[in-house]
Amino acid sequence: MPIKIPDDLPARSTLEAEGVMVLRETDAVRQDIRPLRIALLNLMPNKVRTETQFARLLGASPLQVELTLVKITNHVARNTDSGHIAAFYRDWEDVRSERFDGLVVTGAPVETLAFEAVTYWDELRRIFDWSQTNVHGSFTICWGAQAAAHHFHGLPKHLLAEKAFGVFSHRNLAPASPFLRGFSDDVAIPVSRWTEIRRADIAANSGLEVLMESDEGGLGLLHDPAHRALHMFNHIEYESGSLADEYFRDVAAGLPAGKPANYFPDDDPARPPRNHWRSHAHLLFGNWINQIYQTTPFDPAAIGRN
């Protein structure tokens, strides 16, 4: 089944060129099925690129997915055209009365700030609480995952001595988990962050389960069953050139930029990187979508009642 996104969303042409099945809104209304409603709370500066990354992964599911783009209420995006935001995004305050099968919360370039210093922290906390009554399952990414772990479990965020930057091997610690069905024993995942959540801070009675972990990158994936959530601390959604773009951006800005580890062939930035994580990214999101489909109520009004 395809993913249903607005007909004019820029991601559509990219996904169609890649062979992703994209359903037009006019065709979707003729299908007598209930699509899974997934909300994407996009906190990244480049909205269009991030939309495409997640729509690509959500659209690979055999189930019909209806994607709703959500933003922090009254927050002005400085790196995306205001017309795009107005055309395709809805404020969270405008969707808070609705129910969704899934919620994806992206990363954000605010990780070195204290959580409480982030201008939209209070609203994000309300969104996390709302997810417990109006969303069946959540998937948080990078800073979004750190924020959720802090909100729900009080886990502190630690500043790293240097940026964790590169593609690092993660051990599959829970091969029997439905979220890691079909995963290899070791998984390469892009990492790009200045802070981390540490295993040592997780209380024994927290109910949190570490699903993936890396010697170089630390915690990779947590399952939070009490809050029906997955917390991915790294960027498995990244495209092949995402880390290269970050590296060259920092070089151009005169910032101290170390090359991403295990990324450029022979560590040569002049050579195009090879993607070693794409299949696992599709598998992880496919497993998450399937788990939601297997457990979400057929009647959306019943979401959040159990």
Short mmCIF file of C-alpha atoms in Angstrom, two decimals:
data_model
loop_
_atom_site.label_atom_id
_atom_site.label_comp_id
_atom_site.label_asym_id
_atom_site.label_seq_id
_atom_site.Cartn_x
_atom_site.Cartn_y
_atom_site.Cartn_z
CA MET A 1 0.00 0.00 0.00
CA PRO A 2 1.18 3.58 -0.59
CA ILE A 3 1.57 6.58 1.68
CA LYS A 4 -1.02 9.34 1.45
CA ILE A 5 0.50 12.83 1.48
CA PRO A 6 -0.75 16.16 0.09
CA ASP A 7 -0.75 16.19 -3.71
CA ASP A 8 1.57 19.22 -3.93
CA LEU A 9 4.06 18.31 -1.18
CA PRO A 10 7.60 18.59 -2.64
CA ALA A 11 8.48 15.16 -1.27
CA ARG A 12 6.00 13.58 -3.69
CA SER A 13 8.14 13.94 -6.82
CA THR A 14 11.24 12.68 -5.01
CA LEU A 15 9.46 9.61 -3.65
CA GLU A 16 7.75 8.80 -6.95
CA ALA A 17 11.13 8.98 -8.73
CA GLU A 18 12.49 6.46 -6.20
CA GLY A 19 9.60 4.07 -6.84
CA VAL A 20 7.81 4.70 -3.54
CA MET A 21 4.06 4.23 -3.95
CA VAL A 22 2.40 7.58 -3.24
CA LEU A 23 -1.38 7.80 -3.14
CA ARG A 24 -3.17 10.89 -4.38
CA GLU A 25 -5.77 12.34 -2.04
CA THR A 26 -8.51 11.94 -4.65
CA ASP A 27 -7.76 8.22 -4.98
CA ALA A 28 -7.50 7.62 -1.24
CA VAL A 29 -11.08 8.63 -0.55
CA ARG A 30 -12.31 5.88 -2.91
CA GLN A 31 -10.56 3.10 -0.97
CA ASP A 32 -12.80 1.45 1.59
CA ILE A 33 -10.14 0.94 4.27
CA ARG A 34 -8.98 2.88 7.31
CA PRO A 35 -5.45 4.17 6.77
CA LEU A 36 -3.08 4.42 9.70
CA ARG A 37 -2.91 8.06 10.75
CA ILE A 38 0.68 9.09 11.50
CA ALA A 39 1.58 12.58 12.73
CA LEU A 40 5.09 13.89 12.06
CA LEU A 41 6.15 16.60 14.52
CA ASN A 42 8.96 18.10 12.48
CA LEU A 43 11.45 20.05 14.62
CA MET A 44 14.30 20.03 12.09
CA PRO A 45 15.36 23.27 10.32
CA ASN A 46 15.13 21.84 6.78
CA LYS A 47 11.49 20.80 6.85
CA VAL A 48 11.30 19.61 3.25
CA ARG A 49 14.30 17.32 3.51
CA THR A 50 13.09 15.84 6.79
CA GLU A 51 9.56 15.30 5.43
CA THR A 52 11.02 13.35 2.54
CA GLN A 53 13.24 11.21 4.77
CA PHE A 54 10.38 10.07 6.99
CA ALA A 55 7.76 9.82 4.23
CA ARG A 56 10.17 7.53 2.36
CA LEU A 57 10.36 5.16 5.33
CA LEU A 58 6.70 5.30 6.27
CA GLY A 59 5.69 4.85 2.64
CA ALA A 60 7.58 1.56 2.32
CA SER A 61 4.99 -0.19 4.48
CA PRO A 62 2.47 -2.54 2.81
CA LEU A 63 -0.23 -0.64 4.74
CA GLN A 64 -1.85 2.62 3.74
CA VAL A 65 -0.44 5.46 5.83
CA GLU A 66 -1.90 8.96 6.03
CA LEU A 67 0.78 11.45 7.03
CA THR A 68 -0.11 14.64 8.89
CA LEU A 69 2.65 17.26 9.18
CA VAL A 70 2.60 19.02 12.56
CA LYS A 71 4.58 21.93 13.95
CA ILE A 72 4.98 23.66 17.28
CA THR A 73 2.21 26.23 17.62
CA ASN A 74 3.31 29.78 16.75
CA HIS A 75 6.94 28.69 16.26
CA VAL A 76 8.39 30.41 13.17
CA ALA A 77 10.59 28.18 11.02
CA ARG A 78 13.53 30.27 9.78
CA ASN A 79 14.93 27.80 7.25
CA THR A 80 11.77 26.83 5.37
CA ASP A 81 9.58 29.00 3.17
CA SER A 82 6.59 30.32 5.10
CA GLY A 83 4.30 29.43 2.20
CA HIS A 84 5.32 25.79 2.50
CA ILE A 85 4.61 25.81 6.22
CA ALA A 86 1.22 27.45 5.72
CA ALA A 87 0.25 25.03 2.94
CA PHE A 88 1.25 21.73 4.52
CA TYR A 89 1.62 22.06 8.31
CA ARG A 90 -0.90 22.20 11.11
CA ASP A 91 -0.22 23.66 14.55
CA TRP A 92 -0.33 21.09 17.32
CA GLU A 93 -3.02 23.14 19.03
CA ASP A 94 -5.19 22.57 15.94
CA VAL A 95 -4.80 18.77 15.98
CA ARG A 96 -4.76 18.10 19.72
CA SER A 97 -8.42 17.06 19.70
CA GLU A 98 -7.69 14.38 17.08
CA ARG A 99 -6.36 10.86 17.52
CA PHE A 100 -3.47 9.26 15.69
CA ASP A 101 -2.21 5.72 15.39
CA GLY A 102 1.38 6.93 15.45
CA LEU A 103 3.48 9.99 16.25
CA VAL A 104 7.04 10.63 15.03
CA VAL A 105 9.02 13.36 16.80
CA THR A 106 12.20 14.40 14.98
CA GLY A 107 15.49 15.69 16.26
CA ALA A 108 16.20 19.41 16.64
CA PRO A 109 19.38 21.57 16.59
CA VAL A 110 19.01 22.57 20.24
CA GLU A 111 20.73 19.70 21.97
CA THR A 112 23.40 21.73 23.77
CA LEU A 113 20.72 23.84 25.45
CA ALA A 114 19.15 22.76 28.71
CA PHE A 115 15.73 21.28 27.99
CA GLU A 116 14.05 24.04 29.95
CA ALA A 117 15.88 26.69 27.89
CA VAL A 118 14.30 25.54 24.62
CA THR A 119 11.63 28.07 23.71
CA TYR A 120 8.99 25.43 22.95
CA TRP A 121 9.83 23.06 25.80
CA ASP A 122 6.53 23.59 27.65
CA GLU A 123 4.48 22.84 24.55
CA LEU A 124 6.61 19.79 23.72
CA ARG A 125 5.97 18.45 27.23
CA ARG A 126 2.24 18.89 26.64
CA ILE A 127 2.60 17.03 23.35
CA PHE A 128 4.32 14.13 25.09
CA ASP A 129 1.51 13.99 27.65
CA TRP A 130 -1.07 14.25 24.85
CA SER A 131 0.55 11.27 23.15
CA GLN A 132 -0.52 9.13 26.10
CA THR A 133 -4.21 9.84 25.48
CA ASN A 134 -4.44 10.59 21.75
CA VAL A 135 -1.70 8.48 20.13
CA HIS A 136 -1.34 4.70 20.05
CA GLY A 137 2.44 4.56 19.55
CA SER A 138 5.31 7.06 19.33
CA PHE A 139 8.72 7.01 17.65
CA THR A 140 11.14 9.73 18.78
CA ILE A 141 14.43 10.58 17.08
CA CYS A 142 17.78 11.99 18.33
CA TRP A 143 17.06 15.13 20.42
CA GLY A 144 13.37 14.24 20.33
CA ALA A 145 14.29 10.91 21.93
CA GLN A 146 16.44 12.62 24.56
CA ALA A 147 13.59 15.02 25.33
CA ALA A 148 11.07 12.18 25.69
CA ALA A 149 13.40 10.15 27.90
CA HIS A 150 13.91 13.21 30.09
CA HIS A 151 10.22 14.06 30.24
CA PHE A 152 8.94 10.57 31.01
CA HIS A 153 11.85 9.20 33.06
CA GLY A 154 13.90 12.19 34.21
CA LEU A 155 17.00 10.94 32.38
CA PRO A 156 19.69 13.63 32.24
CA LYS A 157 21.47 14.72 29.07
CA HIS A 158 25.28 14.73 29.11
CA LEU A 159 27.49 16.98 27.00
CA LEU A 160 30.16 15.08 25.06
CA ALA A 161 33.80 16.17 24.97
CA GLU A 162 33.60 16.06 21.16
CA LYS A 163 30.82 15.54 18.67
CA ALA A 164 29.74 11.94 18.08
CA PHE A 165 29.86 12.03 14.31
CA GLY A 166 29.95 9.18 11.84
CA VAL A 167 28.45 5.80 11.07
CA PHE A 168 28.84 3.44 14.02
CA SER A 169 28.07 -0.23 14.52
CA HIS A 170 25.20 -0.94 16.94
CA ARG A 171 24.68 -4.32 18.60
CA ASN A 172 21.27 -5.91 18.33
CA LEU A 173 20.56 -6.72 21.99
CA ALA A 174 16.97 -7.91 21.58
CA PRO A 175 16.59 -10.01 18.41
CA ALA A 176 13.26 -11.34 19.70
CA SER A 177 11.78 -7.84 19.87
CA PRO A 178 9.04 -7.29 17.27
CA PHE A 179 10.73 -3.98 16.42
CA LEU A 180 13.99 -5.75 15.49
CA ARG A 181 12.44 -8.62 13.56
CA GLY A 182 14.78 -9.52 10.69
CA PHE A 183 17.67 -7.38 11.96
CA SER A 184 21.29 -8.37 11.67
CA ASP A 185 23.41 -8.88 14.79
CA ASP A 186 25.19 -5.58 14.11
CA VAL A 187 23.65 -2.52 12.47
CA ALA A 188 25.41 0.55 11.02
CA ILE A 189 23.62 3.77 11.96
CA PRO A 190 24.55 7.44 11.36
CA VAL A 191 25.27 9.44 14.51
CA SER A 192 25.47 13.23 14.76
CA ARG A 193 25.12 14.83 18.19
CA TRP A 194 26.96 16.68 20.96
CA THR A 195 25.08 15.09 23.86
CA GLU A 196 24.01 11.65 25.05
CA ILE A 197 21.66 9.77 27.34
CA ARG A 198 23.57 7.14 29.35
CA ARG A 199 22.62 3.60 30.24
CA ALA A 200 23.99 4.13 33.77
CA ASP A 201 21.24 6.68 34.45
CA ILE A 202 18.42 4.25 33.63
CA ALA A 203 16.76 3.03 36.84
CA ALA A 204 16.37 -0.73 37.21
CA ASN A 205 12.61 -0.33 37.69
CA SER A 206 12.11 2.11 34.78
CA GLY A 207 10.69 -0.54 32.47
CA LEU A 208 12.98 0.72 29.70
CA GLU A 209 14.57 -1.92 27.48
CA VAL A 210 17.81 -1.25 25.60
CA LEU A 211 17.33 -2.70 22.12
CA MET A 212 20.51 -1.42 20.42
CA GLU A 213 23.77 0.01 21.71
CA SER A 214 27.10 1.10 20.24
CA ASP A 215 30.59 1.13 21.74
CA GLU A 216 31.34 4.43 19.96
CA GLY A 217 27.88 6.00 19.92
CA GLY A 218 26.36 4.81 23.20
CA LEU A 219 22.65 4.07 23.50
CA GLY A 220 21.00 3.56 20.16
CA LEU A 221 17.41 2.41 20.63
CA LEU A 222 15.21 2.18 23.73
CA HIS A 223 11.80 0.58 24.04
CA ASP A 224 9.52 2.38 26.48
CA PRO A 225 6.49 0.06 26.76
CA ALA A 226 4.81 2.02 29.57
CA HIS A 227 4.54 4.99 27.22
CA ARG A 228 4.10 2.94 24.00
CA ALA A 229 7.23 4.51 22.54
CA LEU A 230 10.50 3.80 20.78
CA HIS A 231 13.37 6.21 21.37
CA MET A 232 16.07 6.23 18.65
CA PHE A 233 18.99 8.44 19.69
CA ASN A 234 20.65 8.44 16.28
CA HIS A 235 19.71 9.28 12.71
CA ILE A 236 18.74 6.03 11.03
CA GLU A 237 16.46 8.10 8.75
CA TYR A 238 19.40 10.00 7.20
CA GLU A 239 20.04 9.90 3.47
CA SER A 240 23.42 8.87 2.04
CA GLY A 241 24.72 12.44 1.88
CA SER A 242 23.29 13.84 5.10
CA LEU A 243 26.49 13.56 7.16
CA ALA A 244 28.53 14.91 4.23
CA ASP A 245 26.25 17.94 4.03
CA GLU A 246 26.77 18.60 7.75
CA TYR A 247 30.53 18.23 7.40
CA PHE A 248 30.89 20.53 4.39
CA ARG A 249 28.51 23.07 5.96
CA ASP A 250 30.71 23.27 9.06
CA VAL A 251 33.89 23.51 6.97
CA ALA A 252 32.41 26.35 4.93
CA ALA A 253 31.41 28.15 8.14
CA GLY A 254 34.95 27.88 9.51
CA LEU A 255 33.85 25.67 12.37
CA PRO A 256 36.12 22.94 13.82
CA ALA A 257 34.77 20.04 11.80
CA GLY A 258 36.12 16.54 12.18
CA LYS A 259 35.35 14.15 9.37
CA PRO A 260 32.51 11.72 10.10
CA ALA A 261 33.99 8.37 11.10
CA ASN A 262 33.48 5.24 9.01
CA TYR A 263 31.71 7.25 6.33
CA PHE A 264 33.77 8.52 3.40
CA PRO A 265 35.55 5.71 1.47
CA ASP A 266 39.20 5.67 2.60
CA ASP A 267 38.26 8.66 4.79
CA ASP A 268 38.40 10.84 1.68
CA PRO A 269 35.71 13.59 1.60
CA ALA A 270 36.18 13.87 -2.17
CA ARG A 271 34.65 10.39 -2.59
CA PRO A 272 30.87 9.91 -2.33
CA PRO A 273 29.82 7.99 0.79
CA ARG A 274 28.13 4.61 0.57
CA ASN A 275 24.90 3.91 2.45
CA HIS A 276 25.17 0.92 4.81
CA TRP A 277 22.02 1.56 6.85
CA ARG A 278 19.19 2.08 4.34
CA SER A 279 17.76 -1.45 4.53
CA HIS A 280 17.69 -1.45 8.34
CA ALA A 281 16.01 1.97 8.38
CA HIS A 282 13.20 0.61 6.20
CA LEU A 283 13.00 -2.54 8.30
CA LEU A 284 12.79 -0.66 11.61
CA PHE A 285 10.03 1.65 10.44
CA GLY A 286 8.23 -1.23 8.76
CA ASN A 287 8.33 -3.23 12.00
CA TRP A 288 7.07 -0.22 13.97
CA ILE A 289 4.20 0.38 11.55
CA ASN A 290 3.30 -3.31 11.59
CA GLN A 291 3.28 -3.36 15.39
CA ILE A 292 0.97 -0.37 15.45
CA TYR A 293 -1.31 -1.99 12.89
CA GLN A 294 -1.50 -5.19 14.94
CA THR A 295 -2.40 -3.42 18.17
CA THR A 296 -4.19 -0.13 17.40
CA PRO A 297 -7.99 0.00 17.84
CA PHE A 298 -10.00 -0.14 14.64
CA ASP A 299 -12.15 2.69 15.97
CA PRO A 300 -9.88 5.76 16.23
CA ALA A 301 -12.04 7.09 19.07
CA ALA A 302 -10.75 4.21 21.21
CA ILE A 303 -7.09 5.21 20.81
CA GLY A 304 -5.49 6.06 24.15
CA ARG A 305 -8.16 4.37 26.24
CA ASN A 306 -6.02 1.36 27.12
#
